[in-house]
Short mmCIF file of C-alpha atoms in Angstrom, two decimals:
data_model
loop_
_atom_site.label_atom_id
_atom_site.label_comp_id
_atom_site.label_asym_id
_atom_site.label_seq_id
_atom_site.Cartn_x
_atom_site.Cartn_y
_atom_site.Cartn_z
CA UNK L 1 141.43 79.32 135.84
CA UNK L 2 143.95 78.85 133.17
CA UNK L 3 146.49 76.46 133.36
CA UNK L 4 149.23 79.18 134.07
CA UNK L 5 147.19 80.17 137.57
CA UNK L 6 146.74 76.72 138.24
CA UNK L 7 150.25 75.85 138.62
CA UNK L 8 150.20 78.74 141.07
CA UNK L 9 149.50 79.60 144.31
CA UNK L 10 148.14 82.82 144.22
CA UNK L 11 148.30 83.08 148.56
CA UNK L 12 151.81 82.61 148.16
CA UNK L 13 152.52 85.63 145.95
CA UNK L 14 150.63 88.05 148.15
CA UNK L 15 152.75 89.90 150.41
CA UNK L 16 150.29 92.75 151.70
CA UNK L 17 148.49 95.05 149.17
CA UNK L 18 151.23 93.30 146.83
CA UNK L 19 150.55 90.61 143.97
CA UNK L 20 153.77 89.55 142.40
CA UNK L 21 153.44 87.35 139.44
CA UNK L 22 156.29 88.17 137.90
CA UNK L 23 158.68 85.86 136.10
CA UNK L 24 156.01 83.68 136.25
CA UNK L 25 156.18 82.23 132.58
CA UNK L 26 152.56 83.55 132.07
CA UNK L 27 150.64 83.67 128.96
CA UNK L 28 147.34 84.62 130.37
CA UNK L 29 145.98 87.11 133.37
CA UNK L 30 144.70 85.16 136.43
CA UNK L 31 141.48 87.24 136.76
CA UNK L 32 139.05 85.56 138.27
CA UNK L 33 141.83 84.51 141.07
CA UNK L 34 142.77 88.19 141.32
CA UNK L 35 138.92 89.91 141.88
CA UNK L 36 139.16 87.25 144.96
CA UNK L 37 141.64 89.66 146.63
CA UNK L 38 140.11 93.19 146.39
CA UNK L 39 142.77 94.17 149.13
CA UNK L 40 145.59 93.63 146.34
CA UNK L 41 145.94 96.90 144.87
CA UNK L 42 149.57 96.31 143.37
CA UNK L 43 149.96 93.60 141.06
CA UNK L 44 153.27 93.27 138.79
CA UNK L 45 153.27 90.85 136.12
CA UNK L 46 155.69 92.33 134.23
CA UNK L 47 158.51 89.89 132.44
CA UNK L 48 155.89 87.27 131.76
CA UNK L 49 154.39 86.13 127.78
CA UNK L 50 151.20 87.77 128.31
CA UNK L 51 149.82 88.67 125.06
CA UNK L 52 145.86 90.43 125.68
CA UNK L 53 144.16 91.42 129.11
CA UNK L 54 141.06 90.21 128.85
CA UNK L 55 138.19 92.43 129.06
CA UNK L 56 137.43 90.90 132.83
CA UNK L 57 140.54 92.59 133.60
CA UNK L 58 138.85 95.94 133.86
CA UNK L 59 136.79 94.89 136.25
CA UNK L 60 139.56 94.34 139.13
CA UNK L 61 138.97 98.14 139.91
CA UNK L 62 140.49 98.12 143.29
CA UNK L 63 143.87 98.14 141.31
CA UNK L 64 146.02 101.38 141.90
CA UNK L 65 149.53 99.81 140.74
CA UNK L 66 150.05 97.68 137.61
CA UNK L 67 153.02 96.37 135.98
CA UNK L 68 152.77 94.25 132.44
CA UNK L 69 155.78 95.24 131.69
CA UNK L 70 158.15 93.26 129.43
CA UNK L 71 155.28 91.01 128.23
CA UNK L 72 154.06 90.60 124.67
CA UNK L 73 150.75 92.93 124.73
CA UNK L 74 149.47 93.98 121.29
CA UNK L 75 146.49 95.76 122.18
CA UNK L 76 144.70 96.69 125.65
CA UNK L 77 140.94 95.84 126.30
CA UNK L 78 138.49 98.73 125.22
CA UNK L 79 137.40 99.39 128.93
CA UNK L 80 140.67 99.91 129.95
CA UNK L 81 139.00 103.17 131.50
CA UNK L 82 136.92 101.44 134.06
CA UNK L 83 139.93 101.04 135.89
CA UNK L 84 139.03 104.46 138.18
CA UNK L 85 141.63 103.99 141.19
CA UNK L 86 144.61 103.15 138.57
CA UNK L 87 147.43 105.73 139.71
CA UNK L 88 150.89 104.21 137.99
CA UNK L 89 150.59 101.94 134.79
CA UNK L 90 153.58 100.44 133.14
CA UNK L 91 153.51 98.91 129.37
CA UNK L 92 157.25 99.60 128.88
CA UNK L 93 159.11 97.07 126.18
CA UNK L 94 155.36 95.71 124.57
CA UNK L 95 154.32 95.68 121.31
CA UNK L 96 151.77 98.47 121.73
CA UNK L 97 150.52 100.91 118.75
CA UNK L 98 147.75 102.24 120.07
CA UNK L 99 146.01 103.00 123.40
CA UNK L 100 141.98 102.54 123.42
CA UNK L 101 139.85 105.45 123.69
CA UNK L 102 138.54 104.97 126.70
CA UNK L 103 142.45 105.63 128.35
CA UNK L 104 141.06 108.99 128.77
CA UNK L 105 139.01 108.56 131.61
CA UNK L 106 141.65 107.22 133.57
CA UNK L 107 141.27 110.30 135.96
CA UNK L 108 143.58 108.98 138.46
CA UNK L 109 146.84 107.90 136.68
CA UNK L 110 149.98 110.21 138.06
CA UNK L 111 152.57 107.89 136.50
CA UNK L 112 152.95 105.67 132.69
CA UNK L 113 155.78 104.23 130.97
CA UNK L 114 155.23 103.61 126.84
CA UNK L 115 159.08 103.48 126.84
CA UNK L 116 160.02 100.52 123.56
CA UNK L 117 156.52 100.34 122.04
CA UNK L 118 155.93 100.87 118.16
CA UNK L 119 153.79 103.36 119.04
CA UNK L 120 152.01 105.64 116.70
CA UNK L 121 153.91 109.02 115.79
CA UNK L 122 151.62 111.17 117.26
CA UNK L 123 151.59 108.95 120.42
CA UNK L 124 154.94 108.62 120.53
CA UNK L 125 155.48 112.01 120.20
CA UNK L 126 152.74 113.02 122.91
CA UNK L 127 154.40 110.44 125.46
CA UNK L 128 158.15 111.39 125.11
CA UNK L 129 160.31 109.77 127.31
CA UNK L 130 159.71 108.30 130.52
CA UNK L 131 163.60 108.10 132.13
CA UNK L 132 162.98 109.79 135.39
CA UNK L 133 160.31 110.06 137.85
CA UNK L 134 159.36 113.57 136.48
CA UNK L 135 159.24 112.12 132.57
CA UNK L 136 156.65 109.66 133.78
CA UNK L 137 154.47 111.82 135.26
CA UNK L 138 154.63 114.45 132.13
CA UNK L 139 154.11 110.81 130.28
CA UNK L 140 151.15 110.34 131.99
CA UNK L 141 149.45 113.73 132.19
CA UNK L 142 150.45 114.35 128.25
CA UNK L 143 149.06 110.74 126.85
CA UNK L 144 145.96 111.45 129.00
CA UNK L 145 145.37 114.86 127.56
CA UNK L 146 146.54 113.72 124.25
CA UNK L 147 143.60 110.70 124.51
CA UNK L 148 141.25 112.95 125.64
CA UNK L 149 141.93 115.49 122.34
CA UNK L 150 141.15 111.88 120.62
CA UNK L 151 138.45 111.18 123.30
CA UNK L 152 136.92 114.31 122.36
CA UNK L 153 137.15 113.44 118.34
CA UNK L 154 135.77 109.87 118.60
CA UNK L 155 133.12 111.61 120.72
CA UNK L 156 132.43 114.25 117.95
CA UNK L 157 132.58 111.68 114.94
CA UNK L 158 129.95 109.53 117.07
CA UNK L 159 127.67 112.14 117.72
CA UNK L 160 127.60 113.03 113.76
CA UNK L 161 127.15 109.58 112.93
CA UNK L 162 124.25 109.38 115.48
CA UNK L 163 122.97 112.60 113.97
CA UNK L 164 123.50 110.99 110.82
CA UNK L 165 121.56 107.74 111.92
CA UNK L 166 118.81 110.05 113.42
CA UNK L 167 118.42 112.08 110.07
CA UNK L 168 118.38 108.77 108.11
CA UNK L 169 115.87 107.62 110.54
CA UNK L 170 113.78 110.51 110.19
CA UNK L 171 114.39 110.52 106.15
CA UNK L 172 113.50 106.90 106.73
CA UNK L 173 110.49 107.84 109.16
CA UNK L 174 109.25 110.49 106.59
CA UNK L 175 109.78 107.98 103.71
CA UNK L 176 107.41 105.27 105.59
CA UNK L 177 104.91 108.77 106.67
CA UNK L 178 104.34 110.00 102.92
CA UNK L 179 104.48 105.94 101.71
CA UNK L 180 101.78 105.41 104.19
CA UNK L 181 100.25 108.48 103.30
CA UNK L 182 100.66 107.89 99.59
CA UNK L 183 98.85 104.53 100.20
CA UNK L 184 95.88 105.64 102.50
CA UNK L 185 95.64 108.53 99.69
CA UNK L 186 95.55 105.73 97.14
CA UNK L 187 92.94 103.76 99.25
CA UNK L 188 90.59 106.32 99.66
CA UNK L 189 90.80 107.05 95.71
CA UNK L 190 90.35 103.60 95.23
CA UNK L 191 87.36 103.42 97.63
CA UNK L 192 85.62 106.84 96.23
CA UNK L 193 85.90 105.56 92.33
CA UNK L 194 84.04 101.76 93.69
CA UNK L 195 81.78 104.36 95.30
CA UNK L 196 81.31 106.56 91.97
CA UNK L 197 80.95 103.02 90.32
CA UNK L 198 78.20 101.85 92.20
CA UNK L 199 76.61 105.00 92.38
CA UNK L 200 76.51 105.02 88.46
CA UNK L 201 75.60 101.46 88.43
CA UNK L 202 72.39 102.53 90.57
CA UNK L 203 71.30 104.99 88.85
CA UNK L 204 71.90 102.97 85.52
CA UNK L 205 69.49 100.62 86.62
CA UNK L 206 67.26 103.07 88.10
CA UNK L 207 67.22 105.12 84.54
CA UNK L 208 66.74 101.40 82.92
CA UNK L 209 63.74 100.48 85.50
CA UNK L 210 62.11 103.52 84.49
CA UNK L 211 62.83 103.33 81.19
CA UNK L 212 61.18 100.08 81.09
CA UNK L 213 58.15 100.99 83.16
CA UNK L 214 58.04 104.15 80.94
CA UNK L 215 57.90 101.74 77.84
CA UNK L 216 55.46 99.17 79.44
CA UNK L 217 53.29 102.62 80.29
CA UNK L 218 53.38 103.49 76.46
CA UNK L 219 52.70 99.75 75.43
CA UNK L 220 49.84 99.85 78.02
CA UNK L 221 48.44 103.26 76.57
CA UNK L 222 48.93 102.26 72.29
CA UNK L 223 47.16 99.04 73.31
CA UNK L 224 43.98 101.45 74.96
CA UNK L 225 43.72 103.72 72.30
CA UNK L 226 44.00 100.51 70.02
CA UNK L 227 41.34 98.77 72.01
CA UNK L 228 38.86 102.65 72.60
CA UNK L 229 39.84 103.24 68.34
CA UNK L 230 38.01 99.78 67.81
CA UNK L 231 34.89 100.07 70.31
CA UNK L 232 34.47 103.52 69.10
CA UNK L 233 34.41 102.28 65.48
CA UNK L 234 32.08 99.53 66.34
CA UNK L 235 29.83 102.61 67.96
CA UNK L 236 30.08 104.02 65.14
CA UNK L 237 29.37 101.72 62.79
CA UNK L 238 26.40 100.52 65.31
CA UNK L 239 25.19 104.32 65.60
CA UNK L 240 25.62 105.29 62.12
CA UNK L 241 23.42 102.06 60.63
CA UNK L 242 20.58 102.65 63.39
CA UNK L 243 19.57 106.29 61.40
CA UNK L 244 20.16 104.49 58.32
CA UNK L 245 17.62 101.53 59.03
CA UNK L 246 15.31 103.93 60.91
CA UNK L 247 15.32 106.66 57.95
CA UNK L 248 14.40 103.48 55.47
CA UNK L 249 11.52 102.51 57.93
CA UNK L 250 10.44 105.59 58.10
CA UNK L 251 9.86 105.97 53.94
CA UNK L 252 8.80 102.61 54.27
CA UNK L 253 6.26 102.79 56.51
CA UNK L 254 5.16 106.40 54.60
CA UNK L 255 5.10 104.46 51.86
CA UNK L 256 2.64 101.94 52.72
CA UNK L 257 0.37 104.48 54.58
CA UNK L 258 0.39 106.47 51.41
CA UNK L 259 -1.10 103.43 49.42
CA UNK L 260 -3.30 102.24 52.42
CA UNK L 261 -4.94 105.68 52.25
CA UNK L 262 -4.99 105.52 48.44
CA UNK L 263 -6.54 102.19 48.62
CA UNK L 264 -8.71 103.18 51.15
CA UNK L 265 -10.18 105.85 49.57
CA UNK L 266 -10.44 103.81 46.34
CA UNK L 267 -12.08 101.18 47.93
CA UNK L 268 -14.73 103.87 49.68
CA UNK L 269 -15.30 105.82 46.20
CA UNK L 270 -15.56 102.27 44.74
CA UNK L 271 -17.62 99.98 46.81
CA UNK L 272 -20.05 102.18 48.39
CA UNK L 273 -22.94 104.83 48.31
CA UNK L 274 -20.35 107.66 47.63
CA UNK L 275 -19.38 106.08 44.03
CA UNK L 276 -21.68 108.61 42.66
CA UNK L 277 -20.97 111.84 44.35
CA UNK L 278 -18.37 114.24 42.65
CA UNK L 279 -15.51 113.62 45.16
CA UNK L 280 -15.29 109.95 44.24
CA UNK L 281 -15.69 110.23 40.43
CA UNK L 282 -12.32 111.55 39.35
CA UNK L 283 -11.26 108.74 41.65
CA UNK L 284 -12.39 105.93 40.51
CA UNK L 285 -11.67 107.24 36.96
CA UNK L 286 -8.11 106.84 38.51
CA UNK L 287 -8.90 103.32 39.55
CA UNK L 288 -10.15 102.14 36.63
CA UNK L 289 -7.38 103.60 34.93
CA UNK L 290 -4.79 102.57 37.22
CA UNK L 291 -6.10 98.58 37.29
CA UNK L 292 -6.23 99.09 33.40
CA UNK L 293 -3.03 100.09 33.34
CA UNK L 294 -1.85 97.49 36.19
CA UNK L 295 -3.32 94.75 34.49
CA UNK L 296 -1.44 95.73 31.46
CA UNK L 297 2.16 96.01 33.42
CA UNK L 298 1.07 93.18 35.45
CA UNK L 299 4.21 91.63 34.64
CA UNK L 300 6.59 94.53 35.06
CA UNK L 301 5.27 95.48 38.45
CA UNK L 302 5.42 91.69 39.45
CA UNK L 303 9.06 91.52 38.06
CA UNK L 304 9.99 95.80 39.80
CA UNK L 305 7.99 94.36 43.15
CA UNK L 306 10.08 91.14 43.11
CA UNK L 307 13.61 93.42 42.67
CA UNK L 308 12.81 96.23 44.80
CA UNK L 309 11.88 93.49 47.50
CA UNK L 310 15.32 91.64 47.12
CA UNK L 311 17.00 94.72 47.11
CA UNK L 312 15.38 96.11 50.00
CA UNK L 313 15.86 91.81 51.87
CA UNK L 314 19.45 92.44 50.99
CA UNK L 315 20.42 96.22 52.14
CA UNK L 316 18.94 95.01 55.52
CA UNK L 317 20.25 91.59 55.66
CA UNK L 318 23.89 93.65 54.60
CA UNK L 319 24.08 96.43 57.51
CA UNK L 320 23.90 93.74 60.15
CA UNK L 321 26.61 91.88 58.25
CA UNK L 322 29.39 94.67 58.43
CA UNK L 323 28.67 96.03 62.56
#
C-alpha cells in the first residue's frame, strides 16, 4: 500500500459499483486495495498526479468505467488489453504519445477521450475529437480499429522476425548438422588412415619376419652345402687314395711274386737234380750271370733298393697325411 492509499480510506470512497478517488492528491494507483472490491466497476481518479499504472493495474478486470483523467500519465502498461469488461476509458488532458499495442483487444470499449494529449499524428488524427457523446464513441471505435491496423503490423513484423529466428535457427541447426557431419567425416578418415597405418605396419613386419626367416633359411642352406662340399671332398680324397694305394699293392705284390717265382725256379734249376736237364741250363746261365752281374752293381742296387724303398716309405706315409 503506498503511502497515498494509506492516508485513505478506501470504504469511505465506495458508494455502490462507484470508487471515487478523485482529487485525492495521488501519485500512485491503490491496486492491491482496489482488486479487494471486485464489485467496484467504476473507479475515477481523474485530477490526481498519477504518473504510470502499474502493470497490476490490468489485472482489476472487473473494471467497466475508468477515469485518469487530468493526471500526469506518460505511458500506459503494455497489458492494458487484459482489461476485457472496460466499456468507457478517459485519458483526456495527459501527457500521452502513444497507446500500447495491446489497446486493440479492448473488445468492449464504446466510449474514449484522448482530448489534450501530444499524441502522435497519425493517432491524433485517427482519434479526432471527442466533444460530444457521439465523438467519443467514433473516438473509440476509430483508435481501436486504428490499433488494430497497428495490432495487425506488430503482429506481421513479429511473425517475420520469428520466421527470421526460425531460419537462423535452422541455418544455425544445419551449420551444427554439416559441422557435426564434417567432424564424424573427419573422424572416420582419421580412424581408416590409423587403420591403413597399422595394417601397413603388419604387414611390414610380416614381410621383415619372413624376410629374416627367408635369410636364416639361406644361411642354414650355404652352411649345408658348405658342410656336404667338405665331407664330399674328404670322400673324395678318402676314395680316390684307396685305388691309388690298392693299384701300388697290387704291382707290389706282382712284383715280389714275379721274383719269388724267379728265385724259385733259380733255386730249383740250381740246387737240385734238375741242374742238368735242358730246362734249367739256360737258367742258371742267367743266374750265374745275373749274381755276376749283381755282385758287380752290388753297390748300385744297394744304393736304387735303399731310394726306391724311401720313396715308396714316403708316397705311403704322404697319402695318409693329406685325407
Amino acid at each position: 500500500m503506498s503511502k497515498n492509499s494509506k492516508a485513505l480510506n478506501l470504504k469511505d470512497k465506495i458508494n455502490g459499483n462507484e470508487v471515487d478517488l478523485s482529487l485525492s492528491n495521488l501519485t500512485e494507483v491503490p491496486v492491491r486495495e482496489l482488486s479487494l472490491f471486485p464489485k467496484a466497476t467504476v473507479l475515477d481518479m481523474s485530477c490526481n498526479n498519477i504518473i504510470f499504472l502499474p502493470l497490476e493495474f490490468c489485472s482489476l478486470t472487473h473494471l467497466i468505467r475508468v477515469d485518469l483523467s487530468k493526471n500526469q500519465l506518460t505511458s500506459l502498461p503494455d497489458d492494458l488489453g487484459n482489461l476485457s469488461n472496460l466499456q468507457h476509458l478517459d485519458l483526456y488532458n495527459n501527457k500521452l504519445t502513444s497507446l500500447p499495442v495491446s489497446f486493440s483487444q479492448l473488445r468492449s470499449l464504446k466510449w474514449l477521450d484522448l482530448k489534450d494529449n501530444p499524441l502522435e499524428p497519425d493517432l491524433a488524427k485517427a482519434a479526432g475529437d471527442c466533444l460530444d457523446e457521439k465523438q467519443c464513441k467514433q473516438c473509440a471505435a476509430k483508435v481501436l480499429q486504428y490499433m488494430s491496423v497497428i495490432q495487425e503490423e506488430v503482429d506481421r513484423a513479429r511473425e517475420k522476425r520469428l520466421l527470421r529466428e526460425k531460419e537462423l535457427e535452422k541455418k544455425r541447426e544445419a551449420k551444427q548438422r554439416e559441422r557435426e557431419a564434417k567432424e564424424k567425416e573427419a573422424r572416420k578418415q582419421q580412424k581408416a588412415e590409423e587403420k591403413e597405418r597399422r595394417r601397413k605396419e603388419y604387414n611390414a613386419n610380416q614381410m621383415a619376419a619372413l624376410a629374416a626367416q627367408e635369410q636364416q633359411k639361406r644361411k642354414n642352406e650355404q652352411r649345408k652345402r658348405k658342410n656336404g662340399q667338405a665331407a664330399d671332398k674328404k670322400v673324395v680324397m678318402k676314395t680316390g687314395s684307396k685305388p691309388q694305394r690298392s693299384l701300388i699293392g697290387l704291382l707290389f705284390r706282382f712284383f715280389l711274386l714275379v721274383l719269388l717265382g724267379l728265385a724259385a725256379v733259380g733255386a730249383v734249376c740250381r740246387m737240385t737234380d734238375l741242374q742238368k736237364e735242358a730246362v734249367c741250363v739256360p737258367v742258371n746261365l742267367a743266374v750265374n750271370d745275373g749274381l755276376s752281374w749283381a755282385g758287380e752293381q752290388e753297390v748300385v742296387v744297394r744304393q736304387l733298393w735303399k731310394s726306391l724303398s724311401s720313396t715308396v716309405k714316403a708316397f705311403f706315409e704322404s697319402k695318409p697325411l693329406q685325407s
